[in-house]
C-alpha positions as CSV (number, residue, x, y, z in Angstrom):
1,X,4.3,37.1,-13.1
2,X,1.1,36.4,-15.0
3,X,1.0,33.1,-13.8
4,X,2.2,34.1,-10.1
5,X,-0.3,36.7,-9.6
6,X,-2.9,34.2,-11.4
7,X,-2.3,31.7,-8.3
8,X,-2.4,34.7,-5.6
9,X,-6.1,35.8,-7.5
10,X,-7.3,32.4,-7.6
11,X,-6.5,31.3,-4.4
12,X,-7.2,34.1,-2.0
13,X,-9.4,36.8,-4.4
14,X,-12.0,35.0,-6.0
15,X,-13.9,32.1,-4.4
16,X,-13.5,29.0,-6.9
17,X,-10.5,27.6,-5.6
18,X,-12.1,28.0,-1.8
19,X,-15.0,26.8,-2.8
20,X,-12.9,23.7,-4.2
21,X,-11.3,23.1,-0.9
22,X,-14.9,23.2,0.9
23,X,-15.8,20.2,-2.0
24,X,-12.4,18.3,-0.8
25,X,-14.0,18.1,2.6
26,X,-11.5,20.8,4.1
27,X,-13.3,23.7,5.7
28,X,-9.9,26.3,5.8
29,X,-7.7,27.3,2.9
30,X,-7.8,26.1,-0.9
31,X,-7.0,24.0,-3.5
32,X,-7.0,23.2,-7.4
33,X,-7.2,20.5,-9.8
34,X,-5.2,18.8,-12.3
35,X,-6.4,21.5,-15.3
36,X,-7.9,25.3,-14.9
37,X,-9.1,27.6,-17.2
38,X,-8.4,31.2,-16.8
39,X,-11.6,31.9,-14.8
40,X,-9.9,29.5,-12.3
41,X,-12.5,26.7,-13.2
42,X,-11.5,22.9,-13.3
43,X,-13.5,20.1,-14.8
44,X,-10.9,17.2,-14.6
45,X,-9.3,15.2,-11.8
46,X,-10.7,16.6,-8.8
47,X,-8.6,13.8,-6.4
48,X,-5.5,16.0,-7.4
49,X,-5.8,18.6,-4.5
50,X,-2.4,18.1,-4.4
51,X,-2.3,20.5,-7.3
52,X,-2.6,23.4,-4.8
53,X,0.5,22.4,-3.3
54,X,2.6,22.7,-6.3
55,X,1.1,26.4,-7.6
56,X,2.1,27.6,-4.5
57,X,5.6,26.3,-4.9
58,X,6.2,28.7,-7.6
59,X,5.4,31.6,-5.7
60,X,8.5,30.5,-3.1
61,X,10.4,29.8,-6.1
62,X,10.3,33.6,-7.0
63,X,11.2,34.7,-4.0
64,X,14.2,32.4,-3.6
65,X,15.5,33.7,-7.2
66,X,14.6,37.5,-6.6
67,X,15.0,38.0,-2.4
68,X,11.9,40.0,-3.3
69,X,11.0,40.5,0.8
70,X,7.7,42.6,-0.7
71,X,6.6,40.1,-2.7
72,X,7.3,37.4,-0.4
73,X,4.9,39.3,2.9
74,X,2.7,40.4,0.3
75,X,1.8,37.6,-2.4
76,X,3.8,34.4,-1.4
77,X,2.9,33.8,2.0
78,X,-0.7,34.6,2.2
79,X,-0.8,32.1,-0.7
80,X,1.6,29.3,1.2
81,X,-0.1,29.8,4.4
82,X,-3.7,29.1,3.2
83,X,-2.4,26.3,1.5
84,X,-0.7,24.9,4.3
85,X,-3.9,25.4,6.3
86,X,-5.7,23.2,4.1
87,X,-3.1,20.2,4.2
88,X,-3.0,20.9,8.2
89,X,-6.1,19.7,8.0
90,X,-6.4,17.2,6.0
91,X,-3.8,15.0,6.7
92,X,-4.3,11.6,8.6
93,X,-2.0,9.5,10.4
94,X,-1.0,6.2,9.2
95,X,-0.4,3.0,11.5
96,X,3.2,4.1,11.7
97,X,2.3,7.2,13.5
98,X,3.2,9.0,10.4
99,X,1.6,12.1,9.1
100,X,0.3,11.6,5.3
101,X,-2.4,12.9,2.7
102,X,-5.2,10.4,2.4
103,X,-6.4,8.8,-0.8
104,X,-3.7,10.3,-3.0
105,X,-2.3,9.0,-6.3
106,X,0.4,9.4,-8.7
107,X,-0.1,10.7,-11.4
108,X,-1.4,8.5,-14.2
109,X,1.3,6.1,-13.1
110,X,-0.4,2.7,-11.2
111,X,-3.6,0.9,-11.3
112,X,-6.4,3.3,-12.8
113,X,-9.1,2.6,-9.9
114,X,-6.3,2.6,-7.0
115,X,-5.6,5.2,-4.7
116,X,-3.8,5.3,-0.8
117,X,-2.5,7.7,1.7
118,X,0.9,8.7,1.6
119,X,2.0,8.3,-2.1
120,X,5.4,9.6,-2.7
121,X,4.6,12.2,-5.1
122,X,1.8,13.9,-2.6
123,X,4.1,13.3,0.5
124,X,7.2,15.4,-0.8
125,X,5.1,18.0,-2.4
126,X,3.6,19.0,1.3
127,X,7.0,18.3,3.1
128,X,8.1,21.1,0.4
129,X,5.1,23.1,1.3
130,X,5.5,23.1,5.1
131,X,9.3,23.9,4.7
132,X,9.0,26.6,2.9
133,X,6.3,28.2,4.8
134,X,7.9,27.9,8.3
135,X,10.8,29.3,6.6
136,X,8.9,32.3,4.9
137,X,7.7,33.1,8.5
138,X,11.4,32.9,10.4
139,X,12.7,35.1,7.5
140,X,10.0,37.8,7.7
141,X,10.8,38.1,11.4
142,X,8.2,40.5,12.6
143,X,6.1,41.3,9.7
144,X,5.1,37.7,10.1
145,X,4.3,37.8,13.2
146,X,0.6,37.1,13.0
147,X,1.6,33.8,11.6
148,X,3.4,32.6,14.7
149,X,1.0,30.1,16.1
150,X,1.0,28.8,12.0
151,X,4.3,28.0,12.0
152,X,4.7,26.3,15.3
153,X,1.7,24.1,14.0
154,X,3.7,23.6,11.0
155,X,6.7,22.8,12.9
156,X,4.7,20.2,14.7
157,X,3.6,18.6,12.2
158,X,6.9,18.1,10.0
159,X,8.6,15.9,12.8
160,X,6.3,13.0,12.1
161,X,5.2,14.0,8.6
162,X,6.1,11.3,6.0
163,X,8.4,13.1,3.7
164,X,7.8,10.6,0.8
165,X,11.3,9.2,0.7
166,X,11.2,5.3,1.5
167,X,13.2,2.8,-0.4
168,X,12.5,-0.8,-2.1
169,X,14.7,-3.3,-3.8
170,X,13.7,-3.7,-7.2
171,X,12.1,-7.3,-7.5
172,X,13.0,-8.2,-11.1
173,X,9.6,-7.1,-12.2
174,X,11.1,-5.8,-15.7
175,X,13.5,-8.6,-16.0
176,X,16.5,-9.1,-13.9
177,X,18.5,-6.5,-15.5
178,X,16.7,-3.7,-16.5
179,X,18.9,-0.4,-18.4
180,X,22.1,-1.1,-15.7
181,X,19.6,-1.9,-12.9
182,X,19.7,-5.5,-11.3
183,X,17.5,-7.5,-9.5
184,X,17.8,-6.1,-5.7
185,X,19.1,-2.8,-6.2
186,X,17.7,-0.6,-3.8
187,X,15.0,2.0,-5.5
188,X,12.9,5.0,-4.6
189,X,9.6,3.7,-3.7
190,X,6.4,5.7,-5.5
191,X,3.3,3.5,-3.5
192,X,3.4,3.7,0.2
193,X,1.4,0.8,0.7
194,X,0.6,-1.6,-2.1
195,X,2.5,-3.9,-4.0
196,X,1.9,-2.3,-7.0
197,X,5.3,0.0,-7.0
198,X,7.5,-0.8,-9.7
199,X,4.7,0.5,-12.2
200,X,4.6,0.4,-15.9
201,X,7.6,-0.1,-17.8
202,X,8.7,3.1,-19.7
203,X,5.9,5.5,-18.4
204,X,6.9,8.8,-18.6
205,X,6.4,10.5,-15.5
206,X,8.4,10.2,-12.9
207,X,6.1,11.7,-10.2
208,X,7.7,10.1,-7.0
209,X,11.2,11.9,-7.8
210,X,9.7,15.5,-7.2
211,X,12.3,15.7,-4.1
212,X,15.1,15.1,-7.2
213,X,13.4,17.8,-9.6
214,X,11.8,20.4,-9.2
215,X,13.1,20.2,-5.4
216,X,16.4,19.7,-4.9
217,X,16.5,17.6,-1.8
218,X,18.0,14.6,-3.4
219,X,21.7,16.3,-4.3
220,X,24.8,13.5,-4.7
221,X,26.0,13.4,-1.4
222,X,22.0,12.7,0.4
223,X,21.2,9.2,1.2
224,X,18.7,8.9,-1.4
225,X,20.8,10.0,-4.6
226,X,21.7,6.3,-6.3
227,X,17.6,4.8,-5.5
228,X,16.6,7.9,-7.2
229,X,18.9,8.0,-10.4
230,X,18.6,3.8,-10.2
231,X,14.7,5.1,-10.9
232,X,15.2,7.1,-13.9
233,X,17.6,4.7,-15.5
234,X,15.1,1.4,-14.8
235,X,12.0,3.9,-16.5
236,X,14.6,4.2,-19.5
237,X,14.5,6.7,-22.2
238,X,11.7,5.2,-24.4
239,X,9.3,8.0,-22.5
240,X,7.2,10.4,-24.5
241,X,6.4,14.1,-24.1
242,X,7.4,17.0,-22.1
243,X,8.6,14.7,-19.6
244,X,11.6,13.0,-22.2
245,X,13.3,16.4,-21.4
């Protein structure tokens, strides 16, 4: 709860993570970086607005556990709803008519300069966020109502939004058998555009499989299952950290 209420503060109370949102360009909701202090204060990575995504995740997350309908009207959809405001408007449309987040990344995985709309890892984490919201709404009916014209918006947007799940065939970058994984077995793809999307071998994050953990779209029977476990077994268990659990 400390951290849950720290979110609904920073977000909709106090005016450092609005004013962050007005520096991303975006003139409606709010956002956060990759590190805050407890003041709400960031001085590292500002081109990980996706950040605000993610924090307000947690707040559905305690809803889902506790059916908490209070705590859900009250703290987690004021919080989702900003924050789906923000991504409302800032996403762009890619040549494929798709909706994605522009000049994204993932995280410390890739070339260190590079950046491009639609990374897997930003594109899941606002499919999440738009789910969840238009589903907050629909379950609190009439106390919602207010956000009616939100969720249709939201709703809009979801049927062409990119949800970060396209596929590749792993090109033997790492050798043509890599921990099980051969030469044109099909993977989950973490770089929308560029070439670069096998990555570094043995990095430890894993930041394109959010729709396999913390999300749980990718369960055995989906379509995606054996690209996303054929990911984790080509990364291997050489990894470092918090991640290695």
């Amino acid at each position: 709860m400390p951290f849950l209420n720290y979110v609904y503060n920073m977000a909709l109370v106090q005016p450092q993570w609005q004013e962050y949102a007005r520096r991303s360009n975006q003139t409606k909701g709010w956002t956060c970086f990759t590190q805050n202090n407890i003041f709400g204060y960031s001085d590292y990575a500002e081109n990980y607005v996706i950040a605000n995504a993610w924090y307000a995740d947690h707040l559905w997350e305690h809803y889902l556990y506790t059916l908490d309908a209070d705590f859900l009207r009250d703290r987690a959809l004021p919080v989702m709803a900003s924050c789906a405001e923000f991504w409302l408007e800032r996403l762009v449309k890619a040549d494929d008519g798709r909706w994605v987040a522009p000049q994204e990344w993932s995280p410390e995985h890739g070339p260190e300069a590079e950046a491009e709309d639609g990374t897997a890892h930003a594109q899941q984490i606002i499919y999440r966020l738009f789910s969840a919201t238009a589903d907050a709404i629909d379950i609190l009916g009439a106390e919602a109502s207010e956000q009616a014209g939100l969720r249709d918006e939201i709703v809009s947007k979801l049927r062409d939004l990119d949800p970060g799940l396209d596929t590749e065939l792993y090109t033997g970058a790492w050798g043509e058998t890599l921990n099980g994984v051969t030469s044109g077995t099909e993977i989950l793809r973490e770089w929308r555009q560029s070439d670069y999307t096998v990555g570094e071998n043995g990095h430890r994050h894993h930041s394109h499989l959010m729709a396999l953990y913390p999300f749980d779209w990718i369960t055995p029977e989906s379509s995606w299952f054996d690209a996303a476990v054929n990911s984790l077994a080509m990364r291997g268990d050489i990894s470092t950290g918090w991640s290695l659990g």
